[in-house]
Amino acid sequence: MSIRFRLLTLLAAAVFLTVALTVRARTDGRPEQYSGTALYASMVYAGVRFLRPRLSPVPAGVAATAFCWAMETFQLTGVPAALSARSLLARLVLGVQFDRIDLLWYPVGVVPLVALHLLLPRHQGVPFDEVVAGKSRHPAERRALKVDDNKFIGLVAKRTGTSTEQATAVARATLTTLAERIDGGEARDLADQLPEGLRAYAFGPGESAERFGLDVFVERVSGRADLDVDQAKDGVTAVFDVLREALSPDGYEQAVSQLPAEFGEVTDQTAPFVERTR
């Protein structure tokens, strides 16, 4: 997921919190109280999407609702009330007094957001202005760009502003490291879709993926391509950018699906290369 998506979810959480606090500050009736409860759940849902942007809407909704129910049940212990008397933050997060009706209002704040996200998948990966203008195309409709070895390396070199030799080194190093990070079957599927001269670098050393983060990924590429870490990260981003064009949408998604959320910095399908390397 893109940084833009995380910022939007963070903004949404802030908006839900602000509206909830405003409602409770200006009114004191039951309907207003329960609307604040629903908005609290909406804020939690936005927080879940911020923390786990790759999580699909339904599991995210379940997690948000479960968290709200857990906090409400925790109020039976009296601990939240004691903490809330000392801290406004604790009052906002933990609440004060258990109310079984609140258990019914939490889903009211979550279900509409889940439904909204389920209705939007055909626009994922398309700039918002294109969606509004009616120019969007579903990512699955995009055709893979046919490239040979020279074209692939040339595209990497163009994006990184480096020589063909350096682009070749970073492309080979990135594919080798990616093959280590994903399962053997996924690596073979990736290799089958690459230009012939690059296929050998996409075969993993084993069937099981190694578990390491983006920093280690970049460090391995840095060592293999003889680049400093910043150059290596730009190179990795460029290679994934070219892969996104050279593979079918399903093929690219399959190649990066096993990577954790932090890899969105280099694999994001929605942000242009220049935005991802700023």
mmCIF file of C-alpha atoms in Angstrom:
data_model
loop_
_atom_site.group_PDB
_atom_site.id
_atom_site.type_symbol
_atom_site.label_atom_id
_atom_site.label_comp_id
_atom_site.label_asym_id
_atom_site.label_seq_id
_atom_site.Cartn_x
_atom_site.Cartn_y
_atom_site.Cartn_z
ATOM 1 C CA MET A 1 0.000 0.000 0.000
ATOM 2 C CA SER A 2 1.134 3.577 -0.666
ATOM 3 C CA ILE A 3 2.150 6.168 1.887
ATOM 4 C CA ARG A 4 -0.780 8.193 0.557
ATOM 5 C CA PHE A 5 -3.189 5.468 1.659
ATOM 6 C CA ARG A 6 -1.694 5.418 5.165
ATOM 7 C CA LEU A 7 -1.982 9.205 5.405
ATOM 8 C CA LEU A 8 -5.615 9.061 4.315
ATOM 9 C CA THR A 9 -6.463 6.463 6.956
ATOM 10 C CA LEU A 10 -4.676 8.537 9.598
ATOM 11 C CA LEU A 11 -6.609 11.614 8.500
ATOM 12 C CA ALA A 12 -9.866 9.663 8.579
ATOM 13 C CA ALA A 13 -9.152 8.495 12.139
ATOM 14 C CA ALA A 14 -8.499 12.090 13.200
ATOM 15 C CA VAL A 15 -11.741 13.255 11.585
ATOM 16 C CA PHE A 16 -13.791 10.519 13.274
ATOM 17 C CA LEU A 17 -12.231 11.374 16.640
ATOM 18 C CA THR A 18 -12.861 15.095 16.186
ATOM 19 C CA VAL A 19 -16.495 14.585 15.240
ATOM 20 C CA ALA A 20 -17.038 12.176 18.149
ATOM 21 C CA LEU A 21 -15.543 14.621 20.655
ATOM 22 C CA THR A 22 -17.565 17.507 19.214
ATOM 23 C CA VAL A 23 -20.797 15.538 19.454
ATOM 24 C CA ARG A 24 -20.157 14.560 23.047
ATOM 25 C CA ALA A 25 -19.052 18.065 24.040
ATOM 26 C CA ARG A 26 -22.142 19.793 22.679
ATOM 27 C CA THR A 27 -24.809 17.249 23.596
ATOM 28 C CA ASP A 28 -25.447 14.838 26.429
ATOM 29 C CA GLY A 29 -28.322 12.641 25.302
ATOM 30 C CA ARG A 30 -28.374 8.919 24.658
ATOM 31 C CA PRO A 31 -28.545 9.169 20.824
ATOM 32 C CA GLU A 32 -25.553 11.515 20.815
ATOM 33 C CA GLN A 33 -23.643 9.227 23.159
ATOM 34 C CA TYR A 34 -24.212 6.208 20.938
ATOM 35 C CA SER A 35 -23.297 8.131 17.793
ATOM 36 C CA GLY A 36 -20.013 8.931 19.517
ATOM 37 C CA THR A 37 -19.586 5.223 20.237
ATOM 38 C CA ALA A 38 -20.096 4.395 16.564
ATOM 39 C CA LEU A 39 -17.612 7.086 15.530
ATOM 40 C CA TYR A 40 -15.080 5.665 17.996
ATOM 41 C CA ALA A 41 -15.419 2.313 16.213
ATOM 42 C CA SER A 42 -14.965 4.072 12.853
ATOM 43 C CA MET A 43 -11.760 5.603 14.189
ATOM 44 C CA VAL A 44 -10.521 2.191 15.311
ATOM 45 C CA TYR A 45 -11.263 0.735 11.871
ATOM 46 C CA ALA A 46 -9.243 3.529 10.239
ATOM 47 C CA GLY A 47 -6.449 2.777 12.703
ATOM 48 C CA VAL A 48 -6.448 -0.905 11.752
ATOM 49 C CA ARG A 49 -6.181 0.002 8.063
ATOM 50 C CA PHE A 50 -3.322 2.368 8.906
ATOM 51 C CA LEU A 51 -1.403 -0.305 10.810
ATOM 52 C CA ARG A 52 -2.237 -3.158 8.431
ATOM 53 C CA PRO A 53 -2.924 -1.576 5.026
ATOM 54 C CA ARG A 54 -2.738 -4.942 3.221
ATOM 55 C CA LEU A 55 -5.505 -6.369 5.379
ATOM 56 C CA SER A 56 -8.726 -6.747 3.404
ATOM 57 C CA PRO A 57 -11.833 -4.837 4.566
ATOM 58 C CA VAL A 58 -13.710 -7.707 6.227
ATOM 59 C CA PRO A 59 -10.825 -8.930 8.457
ATOM 60 C CA ALA A 60 -10.022 -5.303 9.250
ATOM 61 C CA GLY A 61 -13.644 -4.743 10.264
ATOM 62 C CA VAL A 62 -13.640 -7.859 12.429
ATOM 63 C CA ALA A 63 -10.407 -6.751 14.124
ATOM 64 C CA ALA A 64 -11.760 -3.257 14.781
ATOM 65 C CA THR A 65 -15.031 -4.557 16.219
ATOM 66 C CA ALA A 66 -13.242 -7.136 18.369
ATOM 67 C CA PHE A 67 -10.956 -4.430 19.753
ATOM 68 C CA CYS A 68 -13.931 -2.224 20.627
ATOM 69 C CA TRP A 69 -15.750 -5.109 22.316
ATOM 70 C CA ALA A 70 -12.606 -5.995 24.248
ATOM 71 C CA MET A 71 -12.229 -2.409 25.490
ATOM 72 C CA GLU A 72 -15.899 -2.281 26.471
ATOM 73 C CA THR A 73 -15.646 -5.579 28.365
ATOM 74 C CA PHE A 74 -12.451 -4.402 30.042
ATOM 75 C CA GLN A 75 -14.489 -1.630 31.627
ATOM 76 C CA LEU A 76 -16.134 -4.261 33.868
ATOM 77 C CA THR A 77 -12.851 -4.536 35.779
ATOM 78 C CA GLY A 78 -12.973 -0.932 36.980
ATOM 79 C CA VAL A 79 -9.409 -0.337 35.794
ATOM 80 C CA PRO A 80 -10.408 1.929 32.863
ATOM 81 C CA ALA A 81 -12.518 4.087 35.204
ATOM 82 C CA ALA A 82 -9.575 4.530 37.574
ATOM 83 C CA LEU A 83 -7.186 5.375 34.739
ATOM 84 C CA SER A 84 -9.701 7.679 33.059
ATOM 85 C CA ALA A 85 -9.979 9.736 36.236
ATOM 86 C CA ARG A 86 -6.299 10.587 35.850
ATOM 87 C CA SER A 87 -5.902 10.820 32.087
ATOM 88 C CA LEU A 88 -8.003 12.204 29.250
ATOM 89 C CA LEU A 89 -6.151 9.923 26.812
ATOM 90 C CA ALA A 90 -7.085 6.861 28.881
ATOM 91 C CA ARG A 91 -10.680 8.057 28.938
ATOM 92 C CA LEU A 92 -10.710 8.358 25.138
ATOM 93 C CA VAL A 93 -9.132 4.949 24.549
ATOM 94 C CA LEU A 94 -10.527 2.832 27.384
ATOM 95 C CA GLY A 95 -13.798 4.536 28.269
ATOM 96 C CA VAL A 96 -15.257 4.618 31.759
ATOM 97 C CA GLN A 97 -18.351 2.526 32.361
ATOM 98 C CA PHE A 98 -19.553 -0.668 30.718
ATOM 99 C CA ASP A 99 -22.728 -0.321 28.646
ATOM 100 C CA ARG A 100 -24.029 -3.405 26.878
ATOM 101 C CA ILE A 101 -25.806 -1.206 24.307
ATOM 102 C CA ASP A 102 -22.417 0.065 23.181
ATOM 103 C CA LEU A 103 -21.629 -3.464 22.026
ATOM 104 C CA LEU A 104 -24.359 -3.081 19.426
ATOM 105 C CA TRP A 105 -23.264 0.384 18.314
ATOM 106 C CA TYR A 106 -19.650 -0.493 17.548
ATOM 107 C CA PRO A 107 -20.561 -2.464 14.394
ATOM 108 C CA VAL A 108 -22.682 0.509 13.293
ATOM 109 C CA GLY A 109 -19.471 2.505 12.963
ATOM 110 C CA VAL A 110 -17.565 -0.279 11.223
ATOM 111 C CA VAL A 111 -19.930 -2.047 8.831
ATOM 112 C CA PRO A 112 -20.585 0.980 6.542
ATOM 113 C CA LEU A 113 -16.841 1.532 6.109
ATOM 114 C CA VAL A 114 -16.261 -2.135 5.316
ATOM 115 C CA ALA A 115 -19.097 -2.032 2.771
ATOM 116 C CA LEU A 116 -17.648 1.127 1.211
ATOM 117 C CA HIS A 117 -14.219 -0.444 0.806
ATOM 118 C CA LEU A 118 -15.716 -3.595 -0.688
ATOM 119 C CA LEU A 119 -17.452 -1.463 -3.311
ATOM 120 C CA LEU A 120 -14.213 0.241 -4.369
ATOM 121 C CA PRO A 121 -11.830 -2.568 -5.446
ATOM 122 C CA ARG A 122 -12.170 -1.867 -9.148
ATOM 123 C CA HIS A 123 -10.556 1.541 -8.612
ATOM 124 C CA GLN A 124 -7.609 0.401 -6.520
ATOM 125 C CA GLY A 125 -4.317 1.480 -8.021
ATOM 126 C CA VAL A 126 -5.947 4.225 -10.121
ATOM 127 C CA PRO A 127 -5.389 7.907 -9.342
ATOM 128 C CA PHE A 128 -8.455 9.504 -7.793
ATOM 129 C CA ASP A 129 -8.676 12.239 -10.422
ATOM 130 C CA GLU A 130 -8.898 9.596 -13.152
ATOM 131 C CA VAL A 131 -11.667 7.798 -11.289
ATOM 132 C CA VAL A 132 -13.670 11.006 -11.001
ATOM 133 C CA ALA A 133 -13.081 11.818 -14.652
ATOM 134 C CA GLY A 134 -14.257 8.370 -15.676
ATOM 135 C CA LYS A 135 -10.912 7.540 -17.257
ATOM 136 C CA SER A 136 -9.938 4.728 -14.928
ATOM 137 C CA ARG A 137 -9.114 1.270 -16.114
ATOM 138 C CA HIS A 138 -9.185 -1.748 -13.885
ATOM 139 C CA PRO A 139 -5.581 -2.899 -13.219
ATOM 140 C CA ALA A 140 -6.477 -6.365 -14.470
ATOM 141 C CA GLU A 141 -7.174 -4.842 -17.893
ATOM 142 C CA ARG A 142 -3.597 -3.577 -18.218
ATOM 143 C CA ARG A 143 -1.486 -5.593 -20.598
ATOM 144 C CA ALA A 144 2.048 -6.570 -19.759
ATOM 145 C CA LEU A 145 4.691 -4.573 -21.593
ATOM 146 C CA LYS A 146 6.654 -6.896 -23.847
ATOM 147 C CA VAL A 147 10.333 -6.411 -23.090
ATOM 148 C CA ASP A 148 13.526 -8.304 -23.855
ATOM 149 C CA ASP A 149 16.658 -8.278 -21.696
ATOM 150 C CA ASN A 150 17.997 -5.044 -23.188
ATOM 151 C CA LYS A 151 14.658 -3.248 -22.867
ATOM 152 C CA PHE A 152 14.246 -4.332 -19.253
ATOM 153 C CA ILE A 153 17.744 -3.163 -18.291
ATOM 154 C CA GLY A 154 17.291 0.018 -20.314
ATOM 155 C CA LEU A 155 14.129 0.888 -18.384
ATOM 156 C CA VAL A 156 15.913 0.339 -15.066
ATOM 157 C CA ALA A 157 18.821 2.504 -16.224
ATOM 158 C CA LYS A 158 16.451 5.263 -17.327
ATOM 159 C CA ARG A 159 14.648 5.330 -13.983
ATOM 160 C CA THR A 160 17.831 5.328 -11.921
ATOM 161 C CA GLY A 161 19.843 7.558 -14.212
ATOM 162 C CA THR A 162 22.728 5.097 -14.196
ATOM 163 C CA SER A 163 24.783 3.165 -16.719
ATOM 164 C CA THR A 164 23.675 -0.040 -18.364
ATOM 165 C CA GLU A 165 26.285 -1.947 -16.367
ATOM 166 C CA GLN A 166 25.004 -0.639 -13.040
ATOM 167 C CA ALA A 167 21.375 -1.179 -14.027
ATOM 168 C CA THR A 168 22.220 -4.759 -14.999
ATOM 169 C CA ALA A 169 23.881 -5.367 -11.641
ATOM 170 C CA VAL A 170 20.992 -3.955 -9.620
ATOM 171 C CA ALA A 171 18.388 -5.835 -11.682
ATOM 172 C CA ARG A 172 20.164 -9.159 -11.206
ATOM 173 C CA ALA A 173 20.754 -8.475 -7.492
ATOM 174 C CA THR A 174 17.122 -7.498 -6.913
ATOM 175 C CA LEU A 175 15.756 -10.571 -8.673
ATOM 176 C CA THR A 176 18.165 -12.855 -6.786
ATOM 177 C CA THR A 177 17.156 -11.330 -3.445
ATOM 178 C CA LEU A 178 13.462 -11.432 -4.305
ATOM 179 C CA ALA A 179 13.799 -15.138 -5.152
ATOM 180 C CA GLU A 180 15.233 -15.697 -1.675
ATOM 181 C CA ARG A 181 12.370 -13.797 -0.028
ATOM 182 C CA ILE A 182 9.488 -15.660 -1.729
ATOM 183 C CA ASP A 183 8.609 -19.337 -1.966
ATOM 184 C CA GLY A 184 10.289 -21.474 -4.600
ATOM 185 C CA GLY A 185 7.087 -21.968 -6.575
ATOM 186 C CA GLU A 186 6.427 -18.233 -6.716
ATOM 187 C CA ALA A 187 10.027 -17.623 -7.783
ATOM 188 C CA ARG A 188 9.697 -20.112 -10.645
ATOM 189 C CA ASP A 189 6.454 -18.506 -11.768
ATOM 190 C CA LEU A 190 8.212 -15.148 -11.758
ATOM 191 C CA ALA A 191 11.158 -16.507 -13.730
ATOM 192 C CA ASP A 192 8.829 -17.882 -16.403
ATOM 193 C CA GLN A 193 7.530 -14.369 -17.082
ATOM 194 C CA LEU A 194 10.914 -12.647 -17.289
ATOM 195 C CA PRO A 195 13.067 -12.036 -20.357
ATOM 196 C CA GLU A 196 15.240 -15.062 -21.023
ATOM 197 C CA GLY A 197 18.505 -13.478 -19.938
ATOM 198 C CA LEU A 198 17.144 -12.628 -16.468
ATOM 199 C CA ARG A 199 15.311 -15.849 -15.661
ATOM 200 C CA ALA A 200 18.256 -17.578 -14.016
ATOM 201 C CA TYR A 201 18.463 -14.843 -11.366
ATOM 202 C CA ALA A 202 14.868 -15.370 -10.227
ATOM 203 C CA PHE A 203 15.250 -19.001 -9.165
ATOM 204 C CA GLY A 204 15.372 -19.274 -5.374
ATOM 205 C CA PRO A 205 17.880 -21.429 -3.474
ATOM 206 C CA GLY A 206 15.100 -23.465 -1.852
ATOM 207 C CA GLU A 207 11.366 -24.032 -1.593
ATOM 208 C CA SER A 208 10.880 -22.051 1.616
ATOM 209 C CA ALA A 209 11.088 -18.279 1.677
ATOM 210 C CA GLU A 210 13.565 -16.565 3.955
ATOM 211 C CA ARG A 211 11.902 -14.111 6.338
ATOM 212 C CA PHE A 212 13.623 -10.744 6.312
ATOM 213 C CA GLY A 213 12.526 -7.139 6.085
ATOM 214 C CA LEU A 214 13.045 -4.364 3.584
ATOM 215 C CA ASP A 215 16.258 -3.121 5.206
ATOM 216 C CA VAL A 216 17.903 -6.539 4.859
ATOM 217 C CA PHE A 217 16.568 -6.833 1.301
ATOM 218 C CA VAL A 218 18.196 -3.518 0.353
ATOM 219 C CA GLU A 219 21.426 -4.424 2.157
ATOM 220 C CA ARG A 220 21.702 -7.677 0.192
ATOM 221 C CA VAL A 221 21.128 -5.846 -3.071
ATOM 222 C CA SER A 222 23.665 -3.237 -1.999
ATOM 223 C CA GLY A 223 26.311 -5.897 -1.423
ATOM 224 C CA ARG A 224 25.559 -7.846 -4.592
ATOM 225 C CA ALA A 225 25.454 -4.794 -6.864
ATOM 226 C CA ASP A 226 28.318 -2.964 -5.104
ATOM 227 C CA LEU A 227 26.175 0.119 -4.390
ATOM 228 C CA ASP A 228 25.594 2.203 -1.296
ATOM 229 C CA VAL A 229 22.305 1.624 0.507
ATOM 230 C CA ASP A 230 20.519 4.693 -0.901
ATOM 231 C CA GLN A 231 21.479 3.814 -4.459
ATOM 232 C CA ALA A 232 20.460 0.227 -3.864
ATOM 233 C CA LYS A 233 17.012 1.230 -2.577
ATOM 234 C CA ASP A 234 16.405 3.453 -5.608
ATOM 235 C CA GLY A 235 17.571 0.594 -7.798
ATOM 236 C CA VAL A 236 15.266 -1.900 -6.093
ATOM 237 C CA THR A 237 12.352 0.511 -6.537
ATOM 238 C CA ALA A 238 13.203 0.912 -10.211
ATOM 239 C CA VAL A 239 13.367 -2.850 -10.783
ATOM 240 C CA PHE A 240 9.979 -3.396 -9.149
ATOM 241 C CA ASP A 241 8.623 -0.518 -11.223
ATOM 242 C CA VAL A 242 9.785 -2.234 -14.406
ATOM 243 C CA LEU A 243 8.488 -5.576 -13.180
ATOM 244 C CA ARG A 244 5.090 -3.974 -12.692
ATOM 245 C CA GLU A 245 5.118 -3.021 -16.375
ATOM 246 C CA ALA A 246 6.699 -6.202 -17.707
ATOM 247 C CA LEU A 247 4.424 -8.645 -15.868
ATOM 248 C CA SER A 248 0.690 -9.079 -16.049
ATOM 249 C CA PRO A 249 -1.208 -7.507 -13.112
ATOM 250 C CA ASP A 250 -1.876 -10.955 -11.664
ATOM 251 C CA GLY A 251 1.732 -11.976 -12.199
ATOM 252 C CA TYR A 252 3.069 -8.916 -10.431
ATOM 253 C CA GLU A 253 0.632 -9.278 -7.554
ATOM 254 C CA GLN A 254 1.629 -12.921 -7.178
ATOM 255 C CA ALA A 255 5.313 -11.991 -7.145
ATOM 256 C CA VAL A 256 4.951 -9.423 -4.341
ATOM 257 C CA SER A 257 2.045 -10.905 -2.365
ATOM 258 C CA GLN A 258 4.333 -12.673 0.127
ATOM 259 C CA LEU A 259 6.216 -9.493 0.995
ATOM 260 C CA PRO A 260 5.218 -7.685 4.212
ATOM 261 C CA ALA A 261 3.573 -4.267 4.208
ATOM 262 C CA GLU A 262 6.835 -2.335 4.612
ATOM 263 C CA PHE A 263 7.834 -3.416 1.091
ATOM 264 C CA GLY A 264 5.085 -1.105 -0.170
ATOM 265 C CA GLU A 265 7.783 1.574 -0.280
ATOM 266 C CA VAL A 266 9.333 -0.169 -3.269
ATOM 267 C CA THR A 267 6.560 -2.375 -4.679
ATOM 268 C CA ASP A 268 3.535 -0.081 -4.531
ATOM 269 C CA GLN A 269 1.411 -0.502 -7.642
ATOM 270 C CA THR A 270 -0.302 2.884 -7.340
ATOM 271 C CA ALA A 271 2.452 5.460 -6.926
ATOM 272 C CA PRO A 272 4.665 6.554 -9.853
ATOM 273 C CA PHE A 273 8.369 5.836 -9.566
ATOM 274 C CA VAL A 274 9.313 9.471 -8.967
ATOM 275 C CA GLU A 275 6.969 9.693 -5.977
ATOM 276 C CA ARG A 276 8.290 6.474 -4.466
ATOM 277 C CA THR A 277 11.941 7.620 -4.520
ATOM 278 C CA ARG A 278 11.561 11.120 -3.080
#
